[in-house]
CSV table of C-alpha atoms in Angstrom, one decimal:
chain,number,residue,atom,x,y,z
A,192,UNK,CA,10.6,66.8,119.7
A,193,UNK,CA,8.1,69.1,118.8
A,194,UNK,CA,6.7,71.5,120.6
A,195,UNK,CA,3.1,70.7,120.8
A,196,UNK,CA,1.7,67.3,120.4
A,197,UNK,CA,-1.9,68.0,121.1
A,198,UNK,CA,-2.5,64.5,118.7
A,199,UNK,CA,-0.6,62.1,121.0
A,200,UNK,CA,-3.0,61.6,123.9
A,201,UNK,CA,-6.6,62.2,123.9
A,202,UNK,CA,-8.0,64.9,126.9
A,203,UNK,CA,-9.3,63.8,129.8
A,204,UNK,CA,-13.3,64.4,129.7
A,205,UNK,CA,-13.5,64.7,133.3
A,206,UNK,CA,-10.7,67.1,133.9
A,207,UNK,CA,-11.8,69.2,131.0
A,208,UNK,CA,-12.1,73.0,132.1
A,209,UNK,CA,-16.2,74.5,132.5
A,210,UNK,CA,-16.5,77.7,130.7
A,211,UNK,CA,-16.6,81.0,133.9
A,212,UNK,CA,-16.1,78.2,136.5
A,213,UNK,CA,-12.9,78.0,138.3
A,214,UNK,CA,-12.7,73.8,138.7
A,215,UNK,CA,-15.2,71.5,137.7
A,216,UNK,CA,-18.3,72.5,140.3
A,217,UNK,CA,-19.5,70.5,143.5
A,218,UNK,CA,-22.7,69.6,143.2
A,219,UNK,CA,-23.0,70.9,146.5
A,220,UNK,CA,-20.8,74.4,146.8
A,221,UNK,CA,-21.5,75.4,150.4
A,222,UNK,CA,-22.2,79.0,151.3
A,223,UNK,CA,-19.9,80.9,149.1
A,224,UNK,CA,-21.0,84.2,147.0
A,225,UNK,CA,-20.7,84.2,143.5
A,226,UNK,CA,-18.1,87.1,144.1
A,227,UNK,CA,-15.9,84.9,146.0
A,228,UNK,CA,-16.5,81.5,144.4
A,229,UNK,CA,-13.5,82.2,141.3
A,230,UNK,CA,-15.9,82.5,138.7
A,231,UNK,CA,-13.7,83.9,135.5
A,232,UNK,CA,-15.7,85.9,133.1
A,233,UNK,CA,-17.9,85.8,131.4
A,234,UNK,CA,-20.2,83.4,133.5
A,235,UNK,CA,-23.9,82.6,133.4
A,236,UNK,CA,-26.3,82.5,136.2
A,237,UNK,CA,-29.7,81.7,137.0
A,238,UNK,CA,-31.4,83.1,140.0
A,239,UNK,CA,-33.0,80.4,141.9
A,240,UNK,CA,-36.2,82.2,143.5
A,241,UNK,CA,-37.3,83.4,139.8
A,242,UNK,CA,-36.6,79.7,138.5
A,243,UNK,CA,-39.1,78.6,141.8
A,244,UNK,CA,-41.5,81.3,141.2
A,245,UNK,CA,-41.8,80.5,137.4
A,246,UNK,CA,-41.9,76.4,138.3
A,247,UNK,CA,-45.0,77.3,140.5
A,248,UNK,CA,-46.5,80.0,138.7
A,249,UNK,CA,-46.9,77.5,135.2
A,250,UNK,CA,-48.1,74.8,138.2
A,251,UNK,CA,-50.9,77.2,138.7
A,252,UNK,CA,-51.9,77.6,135.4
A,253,UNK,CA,-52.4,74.5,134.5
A,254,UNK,CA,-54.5,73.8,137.5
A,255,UNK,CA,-56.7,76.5,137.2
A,256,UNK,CA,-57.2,75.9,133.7
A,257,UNK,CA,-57.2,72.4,134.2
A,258,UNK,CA,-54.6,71.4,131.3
A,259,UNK,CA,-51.8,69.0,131.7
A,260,UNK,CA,-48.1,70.3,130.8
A,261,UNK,CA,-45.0,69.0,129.0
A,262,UNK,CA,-42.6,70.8,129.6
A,263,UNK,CA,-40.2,71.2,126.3
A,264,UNK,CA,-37.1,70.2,126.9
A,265,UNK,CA,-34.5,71.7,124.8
A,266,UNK,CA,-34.9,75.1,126.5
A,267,UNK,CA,-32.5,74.2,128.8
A,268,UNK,CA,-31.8,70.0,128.5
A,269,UNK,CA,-30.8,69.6,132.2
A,270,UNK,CA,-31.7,66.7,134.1
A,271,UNK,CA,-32.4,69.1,137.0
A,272,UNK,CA,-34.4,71.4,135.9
A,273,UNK,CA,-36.5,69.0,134.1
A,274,UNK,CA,-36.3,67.2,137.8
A,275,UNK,CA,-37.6,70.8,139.0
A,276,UNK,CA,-40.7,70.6,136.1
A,277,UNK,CA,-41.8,67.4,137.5
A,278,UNK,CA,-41.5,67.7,141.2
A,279,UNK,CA,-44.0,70.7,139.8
A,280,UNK,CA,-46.8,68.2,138.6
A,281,UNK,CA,-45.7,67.6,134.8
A,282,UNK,CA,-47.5,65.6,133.0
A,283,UNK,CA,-44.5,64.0,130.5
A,284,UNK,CA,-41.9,66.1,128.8
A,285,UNK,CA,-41.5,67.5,125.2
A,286,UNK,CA,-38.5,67.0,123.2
A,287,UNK,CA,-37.9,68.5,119.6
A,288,UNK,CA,-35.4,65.9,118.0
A,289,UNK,CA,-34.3,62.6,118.3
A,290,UNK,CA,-30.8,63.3,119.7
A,291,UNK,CA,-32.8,65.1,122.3
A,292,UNK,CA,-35.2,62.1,122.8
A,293,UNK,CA,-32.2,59.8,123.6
A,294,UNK,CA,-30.8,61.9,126.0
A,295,UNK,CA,-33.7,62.7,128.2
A,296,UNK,CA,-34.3,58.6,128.4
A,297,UNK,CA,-31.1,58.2,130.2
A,298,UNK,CA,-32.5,61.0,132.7
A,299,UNK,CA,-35.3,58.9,133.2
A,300,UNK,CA,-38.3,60.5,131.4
A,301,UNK,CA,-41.2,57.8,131.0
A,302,UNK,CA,-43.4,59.7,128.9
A,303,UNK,CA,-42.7,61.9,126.2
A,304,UNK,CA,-43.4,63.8,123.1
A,305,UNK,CA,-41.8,64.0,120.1
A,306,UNK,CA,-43.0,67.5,119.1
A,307,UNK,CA,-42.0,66.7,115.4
A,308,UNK,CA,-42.2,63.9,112.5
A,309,UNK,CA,-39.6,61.8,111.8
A,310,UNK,CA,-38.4,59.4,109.4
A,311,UNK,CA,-35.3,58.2,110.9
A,312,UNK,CA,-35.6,54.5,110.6
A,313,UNK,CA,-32.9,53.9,113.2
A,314,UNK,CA,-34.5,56.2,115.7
A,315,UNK,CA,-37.6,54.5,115.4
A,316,UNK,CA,-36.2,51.0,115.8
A,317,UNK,CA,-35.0,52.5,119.1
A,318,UNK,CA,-38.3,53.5,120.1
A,319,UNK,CA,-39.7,50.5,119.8
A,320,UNK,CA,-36.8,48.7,121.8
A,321,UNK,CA,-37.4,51.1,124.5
A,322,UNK,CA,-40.9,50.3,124.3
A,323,UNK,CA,-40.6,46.6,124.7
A,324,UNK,CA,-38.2,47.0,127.4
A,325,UNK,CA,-39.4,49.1,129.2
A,326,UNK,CA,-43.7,48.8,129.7
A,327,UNK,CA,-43.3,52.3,132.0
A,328,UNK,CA,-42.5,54.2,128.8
A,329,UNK,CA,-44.9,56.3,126.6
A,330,UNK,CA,-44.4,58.0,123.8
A,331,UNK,CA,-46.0,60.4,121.5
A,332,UNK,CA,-45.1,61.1,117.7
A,333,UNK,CA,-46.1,64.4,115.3
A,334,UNK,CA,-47.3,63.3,112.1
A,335,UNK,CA,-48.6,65.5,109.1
A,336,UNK,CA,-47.3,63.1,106.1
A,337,UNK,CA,-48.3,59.5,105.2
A,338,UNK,CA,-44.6,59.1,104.3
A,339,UNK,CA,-44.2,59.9,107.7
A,340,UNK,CA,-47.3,57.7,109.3
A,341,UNK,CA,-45.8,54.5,106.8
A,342,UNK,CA,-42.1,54.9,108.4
A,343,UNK,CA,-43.9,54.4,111.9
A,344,UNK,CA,-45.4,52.1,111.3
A,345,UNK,CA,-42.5,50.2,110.1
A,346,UNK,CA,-41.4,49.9,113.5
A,347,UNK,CA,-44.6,51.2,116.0
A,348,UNK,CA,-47.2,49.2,114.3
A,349,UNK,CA,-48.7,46.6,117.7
A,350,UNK,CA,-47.0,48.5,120.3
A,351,UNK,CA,-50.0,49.5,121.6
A,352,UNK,CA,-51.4,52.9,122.9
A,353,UNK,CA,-48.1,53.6,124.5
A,354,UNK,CA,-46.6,54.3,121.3
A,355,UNK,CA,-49.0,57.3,120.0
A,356,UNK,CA,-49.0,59.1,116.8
A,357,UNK,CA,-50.7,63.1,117.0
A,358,UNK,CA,-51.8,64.2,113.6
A,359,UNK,CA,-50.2,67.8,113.6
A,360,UNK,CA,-52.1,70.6,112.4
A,361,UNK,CA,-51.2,73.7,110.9
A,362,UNK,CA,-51.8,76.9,109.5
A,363,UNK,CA,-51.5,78.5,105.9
A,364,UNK,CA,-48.2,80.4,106.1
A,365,UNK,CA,-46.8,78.1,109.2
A,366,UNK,CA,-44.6,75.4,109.4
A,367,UNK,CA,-45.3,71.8,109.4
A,368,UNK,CA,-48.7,70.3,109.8
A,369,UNK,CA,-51.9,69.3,108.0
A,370,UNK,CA,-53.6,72.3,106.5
A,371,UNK,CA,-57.3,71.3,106.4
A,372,UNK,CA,-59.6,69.6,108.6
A,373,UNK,CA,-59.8,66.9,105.5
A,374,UNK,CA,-56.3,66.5,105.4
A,375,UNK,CA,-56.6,65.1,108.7
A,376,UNK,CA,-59.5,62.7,108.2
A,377,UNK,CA,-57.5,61.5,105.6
A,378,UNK,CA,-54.0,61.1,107.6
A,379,UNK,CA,-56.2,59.6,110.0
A,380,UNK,CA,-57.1,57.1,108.0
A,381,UNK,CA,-54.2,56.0,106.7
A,382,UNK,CA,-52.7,55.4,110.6
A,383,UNK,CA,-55.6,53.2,111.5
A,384,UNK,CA,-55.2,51.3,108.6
A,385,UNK,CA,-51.2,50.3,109.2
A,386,UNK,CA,-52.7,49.7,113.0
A,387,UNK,CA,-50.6,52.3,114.7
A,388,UNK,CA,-52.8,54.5,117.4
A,389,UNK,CA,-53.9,57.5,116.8
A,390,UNK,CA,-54.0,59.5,120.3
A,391,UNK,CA,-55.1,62.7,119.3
A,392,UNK,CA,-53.8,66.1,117.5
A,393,UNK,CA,-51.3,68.5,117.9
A,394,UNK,CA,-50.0,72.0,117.2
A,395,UNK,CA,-48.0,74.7,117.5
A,396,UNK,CA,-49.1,78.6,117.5
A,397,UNK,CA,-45.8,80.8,117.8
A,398,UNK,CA,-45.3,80.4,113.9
A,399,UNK,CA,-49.0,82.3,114.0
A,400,UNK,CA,-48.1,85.6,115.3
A,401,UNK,CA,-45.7,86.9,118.6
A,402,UNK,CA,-46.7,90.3,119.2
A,403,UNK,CA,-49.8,90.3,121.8
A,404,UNK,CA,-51.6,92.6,119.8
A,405,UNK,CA,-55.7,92.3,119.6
A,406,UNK,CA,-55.2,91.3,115.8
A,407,UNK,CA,-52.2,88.1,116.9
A,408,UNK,CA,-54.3,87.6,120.0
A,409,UNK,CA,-57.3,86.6,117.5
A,410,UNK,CA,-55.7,84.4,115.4
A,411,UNK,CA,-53.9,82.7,117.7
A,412,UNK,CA,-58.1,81.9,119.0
A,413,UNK,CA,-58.8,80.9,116.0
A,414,UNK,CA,-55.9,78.7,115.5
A,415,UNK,CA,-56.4,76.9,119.0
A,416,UNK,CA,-60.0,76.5,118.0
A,417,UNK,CA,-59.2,74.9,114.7
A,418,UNK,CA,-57.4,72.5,116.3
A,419,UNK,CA,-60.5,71.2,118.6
A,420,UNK,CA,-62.3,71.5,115.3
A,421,UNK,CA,-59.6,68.7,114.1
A,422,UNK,CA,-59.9,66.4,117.0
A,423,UNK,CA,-63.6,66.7,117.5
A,424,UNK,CA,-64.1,65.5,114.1
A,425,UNK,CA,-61.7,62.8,114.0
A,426,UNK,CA,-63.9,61.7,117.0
A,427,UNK,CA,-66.9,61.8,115.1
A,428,UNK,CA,-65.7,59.5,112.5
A,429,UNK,CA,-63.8,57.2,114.9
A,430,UNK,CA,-60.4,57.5,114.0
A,431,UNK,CA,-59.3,58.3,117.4
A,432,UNK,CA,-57.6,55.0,119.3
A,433,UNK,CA,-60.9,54.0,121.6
A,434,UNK,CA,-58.5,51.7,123.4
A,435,UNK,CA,-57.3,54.8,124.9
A,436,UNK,CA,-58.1,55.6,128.3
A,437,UNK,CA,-58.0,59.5,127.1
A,438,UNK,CA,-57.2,61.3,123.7
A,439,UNK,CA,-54.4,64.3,123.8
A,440,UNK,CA,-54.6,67.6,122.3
A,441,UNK,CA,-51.4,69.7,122.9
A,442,UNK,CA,-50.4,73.0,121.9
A,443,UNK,CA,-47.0,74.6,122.1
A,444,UNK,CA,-47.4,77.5,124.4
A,445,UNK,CA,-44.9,79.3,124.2
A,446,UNK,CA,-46.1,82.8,124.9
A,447,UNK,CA,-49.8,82.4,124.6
A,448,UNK,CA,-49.8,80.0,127.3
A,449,UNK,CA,-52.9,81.2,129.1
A,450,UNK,CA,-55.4,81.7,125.5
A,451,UNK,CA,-54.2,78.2,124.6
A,452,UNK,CA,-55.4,77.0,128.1
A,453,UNK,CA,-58.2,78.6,128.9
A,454,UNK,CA,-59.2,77.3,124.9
A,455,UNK,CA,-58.6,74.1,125.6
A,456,UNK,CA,-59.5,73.8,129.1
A,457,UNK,CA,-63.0,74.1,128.0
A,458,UNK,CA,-65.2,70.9,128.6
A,459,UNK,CA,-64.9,68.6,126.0
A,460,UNK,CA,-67.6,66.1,124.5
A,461,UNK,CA,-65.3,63.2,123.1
A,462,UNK,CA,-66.0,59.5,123.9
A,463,UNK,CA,-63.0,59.6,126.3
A,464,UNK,CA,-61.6,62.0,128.1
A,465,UNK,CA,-59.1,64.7,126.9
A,466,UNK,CA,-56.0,65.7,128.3
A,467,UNK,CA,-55.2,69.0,126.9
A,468,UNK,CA,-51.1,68.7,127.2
A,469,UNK,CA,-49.5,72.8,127.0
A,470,UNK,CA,-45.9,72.3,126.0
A,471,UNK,CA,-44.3,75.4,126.9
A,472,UNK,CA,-40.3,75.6,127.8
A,473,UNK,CA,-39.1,78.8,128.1
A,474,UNK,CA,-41.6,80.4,130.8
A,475,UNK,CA,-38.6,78.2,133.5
A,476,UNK,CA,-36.0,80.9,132.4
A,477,UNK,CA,-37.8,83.8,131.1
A,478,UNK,CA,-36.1,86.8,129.4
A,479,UNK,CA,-35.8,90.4,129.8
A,480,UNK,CA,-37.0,91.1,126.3
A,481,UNK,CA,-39.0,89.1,123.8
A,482,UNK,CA,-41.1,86.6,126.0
A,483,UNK,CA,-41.0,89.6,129.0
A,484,UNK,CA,-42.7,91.7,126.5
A,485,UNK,CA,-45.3,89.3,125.4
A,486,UNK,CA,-46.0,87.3,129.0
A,487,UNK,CA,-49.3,87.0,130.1
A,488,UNK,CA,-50.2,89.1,133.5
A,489,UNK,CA,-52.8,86.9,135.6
A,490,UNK,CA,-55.2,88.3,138.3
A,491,UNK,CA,-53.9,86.4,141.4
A,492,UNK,CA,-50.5,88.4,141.3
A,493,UNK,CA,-47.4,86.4,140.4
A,494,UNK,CA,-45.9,87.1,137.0
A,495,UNK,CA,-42.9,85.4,135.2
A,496,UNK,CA,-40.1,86.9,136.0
A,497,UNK,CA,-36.5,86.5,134.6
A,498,UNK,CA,-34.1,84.0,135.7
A,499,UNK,CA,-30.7,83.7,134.0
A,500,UNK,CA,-28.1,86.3,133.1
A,501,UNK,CA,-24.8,86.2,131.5
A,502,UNK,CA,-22.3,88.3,133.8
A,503,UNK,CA,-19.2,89.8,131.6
A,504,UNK,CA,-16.3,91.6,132.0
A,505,UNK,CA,-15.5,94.8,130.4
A,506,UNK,CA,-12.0,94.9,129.4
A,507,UNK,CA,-11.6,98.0,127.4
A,508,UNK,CA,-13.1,101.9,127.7
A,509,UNK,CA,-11.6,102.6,124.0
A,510,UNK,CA,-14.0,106.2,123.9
A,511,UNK,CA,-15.5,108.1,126.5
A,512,UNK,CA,-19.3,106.5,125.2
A,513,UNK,CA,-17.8,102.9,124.4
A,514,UNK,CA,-16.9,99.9,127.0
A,515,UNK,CA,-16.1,96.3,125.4
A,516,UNK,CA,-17.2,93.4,127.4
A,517,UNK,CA,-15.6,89.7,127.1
A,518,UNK,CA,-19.1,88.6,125.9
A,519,UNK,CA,-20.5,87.7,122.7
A,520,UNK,CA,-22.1,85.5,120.4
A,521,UNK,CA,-20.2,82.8,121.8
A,522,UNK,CA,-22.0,83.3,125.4
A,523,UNK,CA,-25.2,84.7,124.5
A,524,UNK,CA,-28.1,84.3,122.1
A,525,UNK,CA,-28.7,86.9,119.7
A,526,UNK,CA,-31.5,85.6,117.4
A,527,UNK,CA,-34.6,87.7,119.6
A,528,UNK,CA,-32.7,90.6,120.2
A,529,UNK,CA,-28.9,92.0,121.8
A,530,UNK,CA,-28.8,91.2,125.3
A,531,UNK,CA,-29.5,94.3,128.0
A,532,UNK,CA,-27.1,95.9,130.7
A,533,UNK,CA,-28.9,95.5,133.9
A,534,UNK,CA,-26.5,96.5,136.7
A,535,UNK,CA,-22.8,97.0,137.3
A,536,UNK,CA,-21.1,95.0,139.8
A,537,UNK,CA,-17.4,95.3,141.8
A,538,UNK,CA,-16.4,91.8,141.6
A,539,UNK,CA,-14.1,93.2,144.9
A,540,UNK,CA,-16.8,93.6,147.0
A,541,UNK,CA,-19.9,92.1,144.9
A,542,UNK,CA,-21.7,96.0,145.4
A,543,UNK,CA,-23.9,96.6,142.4
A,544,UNK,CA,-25.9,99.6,141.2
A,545,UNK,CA,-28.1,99.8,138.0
A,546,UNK,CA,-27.3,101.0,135.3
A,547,UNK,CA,-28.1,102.3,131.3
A,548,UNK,CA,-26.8,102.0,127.8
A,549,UNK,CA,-27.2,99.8,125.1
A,550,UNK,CA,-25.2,96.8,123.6
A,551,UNK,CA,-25.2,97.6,119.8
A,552,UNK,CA,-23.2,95.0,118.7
A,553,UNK,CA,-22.0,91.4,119.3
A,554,UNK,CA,-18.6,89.5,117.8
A,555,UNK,CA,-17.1,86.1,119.0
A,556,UNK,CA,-16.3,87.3,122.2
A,557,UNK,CA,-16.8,90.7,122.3
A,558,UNK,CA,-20.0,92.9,123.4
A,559,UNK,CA,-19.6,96.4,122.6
A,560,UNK,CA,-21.4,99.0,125.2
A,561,UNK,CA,-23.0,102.2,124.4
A,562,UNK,CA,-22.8,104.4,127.3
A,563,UNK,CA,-24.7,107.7,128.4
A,564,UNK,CA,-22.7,110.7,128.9
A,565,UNK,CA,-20.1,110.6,132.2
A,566,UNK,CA,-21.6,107.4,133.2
A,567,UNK,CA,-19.0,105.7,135.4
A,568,UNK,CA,-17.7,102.2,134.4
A,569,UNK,CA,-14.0,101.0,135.0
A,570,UNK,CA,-12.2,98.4,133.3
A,571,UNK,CA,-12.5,95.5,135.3
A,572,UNK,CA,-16.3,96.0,136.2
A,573,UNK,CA,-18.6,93.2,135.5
A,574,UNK,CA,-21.5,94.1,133.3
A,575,UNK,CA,-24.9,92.2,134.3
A,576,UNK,CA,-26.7,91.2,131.2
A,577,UNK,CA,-30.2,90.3,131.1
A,578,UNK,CA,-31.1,88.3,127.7
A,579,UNK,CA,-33.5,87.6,125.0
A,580,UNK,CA,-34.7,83.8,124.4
A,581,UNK,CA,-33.4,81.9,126.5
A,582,UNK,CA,-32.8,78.9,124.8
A,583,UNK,CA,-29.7,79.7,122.4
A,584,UNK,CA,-28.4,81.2,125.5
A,585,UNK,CA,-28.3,78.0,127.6
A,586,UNK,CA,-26.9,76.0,124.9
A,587,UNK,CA,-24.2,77.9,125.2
A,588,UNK,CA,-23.1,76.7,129.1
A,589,UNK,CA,-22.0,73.2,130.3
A,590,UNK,CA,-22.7,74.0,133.7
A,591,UNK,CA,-24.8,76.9,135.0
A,592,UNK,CA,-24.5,78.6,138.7
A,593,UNK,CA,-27.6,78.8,141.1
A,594,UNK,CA,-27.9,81.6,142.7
A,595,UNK,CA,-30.1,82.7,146.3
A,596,UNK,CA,-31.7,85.9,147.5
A,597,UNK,CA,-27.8,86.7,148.5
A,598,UNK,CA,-26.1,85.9,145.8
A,599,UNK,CA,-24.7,82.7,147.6
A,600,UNK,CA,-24.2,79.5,145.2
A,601,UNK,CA,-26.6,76.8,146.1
A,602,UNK,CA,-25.4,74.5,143.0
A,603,UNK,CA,-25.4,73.6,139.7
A,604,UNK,CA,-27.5,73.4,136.8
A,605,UNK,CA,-25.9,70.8,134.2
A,606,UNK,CA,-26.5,71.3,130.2
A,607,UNK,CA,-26.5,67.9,127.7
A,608,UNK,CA,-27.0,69.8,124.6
């Protein structure tokens, strides 16, 4: 008999082992600290108060600025934080693909945004029987091609205003999208004629510039006001859906949140109103790096602030200036920047102190640790990490920690990616 049959019986799904949790996680833990709750390392975590402050803080925003939001999904694709966004006065919820789409239906999201075109016949046969099944459900579609306005139609055509189609305009040098205010009069065009419903326009201005300089800060202006250019126009010629009670412009963001805003917060004079839709996703976490560098500081006080971490072990102190932690690529995103040592923690008693160096390097599962001279850290340590982009971080974790003031586990924060 052989040794290992690992092709006789399938695993069980349920009983299947969460990466840096001990068992699979109550929903409800009880109060336990994360030092004595049998984490094994490398574990992430997200601190609960900075996930509340960021929830409220993008809340205010949008009020003051009067702007709706759409949270983007794929930041984190939990059912509870999107729960979180919500309960915080979200207007409907953005999604980037159609595997994405599916999933947040069966969370129970009744309006949404496809922030990209698609083709995908058998997606958009889905739409549409989740349109007639369901009279709750909206949904909104990029567009930038006719190729792309035909194939909706195909299967969108006479579903009505809750099946929406938002030209998508771009920039010389960007991504997708229409590059001319013609090009849009002329897509526009095309999607009344197959009698789908044009709801408005749509962009995205992180493939502009990232850097909050004067010059990025500019363009990105410029870029926010081209696209109110684009919808004002295809007002004027009255290719906007008029059976609409309001037309939707929608921006991504991402760290320009506040000039995309206060742009499109202005008053509007269209023949209906205008919900102006931000769809920024990463503000619920935060980072310690890339965004943190960028964020936006507003005059009433409360600032963003950094909500997950990856915690890792170190495991060997091969040179005096060197500590490897059982961390890497595997755990942690990379693609902003190497994650940051924050503090060093005694998983024994949970003290922690702060601490310097630099992580120079990431493999599989290794982080490798530059230390300052006769800086003290022992084998067995646990290394807190704070992180760059948090989204190819989170895709990373089936289940996620919550964690209090004290360090106490309040619960869980599930991942469908």
């Amino acid at each position: 008999m052989a040794v290992n049959e690992f092709g006789s019986r399938q695993p069980d799904e349920a009983a299947l082992p969460i990466k840096g949790l001990p068992a699979r996680p109550a929903d409800h833990p009880g109060d336990v600290d994360a030092f004595s709750a049998g984490f094994m390392w490398p574990v992430a975590v997200i601190h609960r108060p900075a996930l509340h402050n960021n929830a409220t803080l993008m809340a205010e925003v949008c009020t003051r600025y009067g702007v709706e939001h759409a949270p983007h999904l794929k930041t984190a694709m939990s059912p509870q934080l999107a729960q979180l966004q919500a309960d915080s006065g979200a207007w409907g919820f953005t999604v980037g693909s159609t595997h994405q789409a599916r999933t947040a239906r069966t969370w129970g999201c009744q309006r949404m945004v496809l922030a990209a075109e698609t083709v995908d016949a058998q997606f958009l046969g889905w739409v549409r029987s989740e349109l007639d099944t369901d009279p709750r459900f909206e949904f909104y579609l990029f567009a930038d091609s006719e190729v792309g306005v035909r194939a909706a139609a195909q299967h969108l055509a006479g579903a009505g205003s809750r099946a929406g189609l938002l030209i998508e305009v771009g920039h010389p040098g960007g991504r997708t999208g229409v590059r001319s205010t013609d090009a849009a009069v002329d897509l526009a065009r095309t999607i009344k004629h197959t009698g789908l419903s044009l709801a408005g326009v749509a962009g995205y201005e992180g493939t502009v510039g990232a850097e909050r300089t004067p010059e990025v800060t500019a363009a990105i202006l410029s870029y926010v006001q081209h696209i109110r250019l684009v919808a004002e126009t295809l007002a004027q010629h009255n290719l906007l859906d008029d059976s609409r009670g309001d037309f939707i412009v929608s921006c991504g963001g991402s760290t320009f949140f506040d000039v995309v805003a206060e742009e499109l917060g202005q008053p509007w004079s269209l023949s209906r109103p205008v919900a102006a839709v931000l769809r920024s996703g990463c503000y619920l976490l935060h980072d310690h790096a890339f965004y943190a560098a960028e964020a936006p500081t507003f005059s009433w006080g409360r600032q963003l602030q950094p909500a997950l971490e990856v915690w890792a072990q170190v495991i060997s102190r091969p040179e005096d200036r060197l500590a490897i932690l059982n961390a890497g690529r595997r755990d942690i995103g990379f693609d902003l920047g190497l994650p940051m040592p924050l503090r060093i923690i005694d998983p024994a008693s949970g003290n922690q102190r702060p601490t310097t160096g630099t992580i120079t390097e990431l493999n599989d599962q290794h982080a490798y640790l530059e230390l300052p001279d006769e800086h003290r850290v022992s084998v067995g340590n646990v290394v807190a990490l704070g992180l760059s982009h948090p989204c190819t971080t989170m895709d990373k974790w089936r289940a996620v920690p919550l964690l209090d003031e004290g360090n106490r586990v309040t619960g869980y924060v599930r991942t469908y990616f």
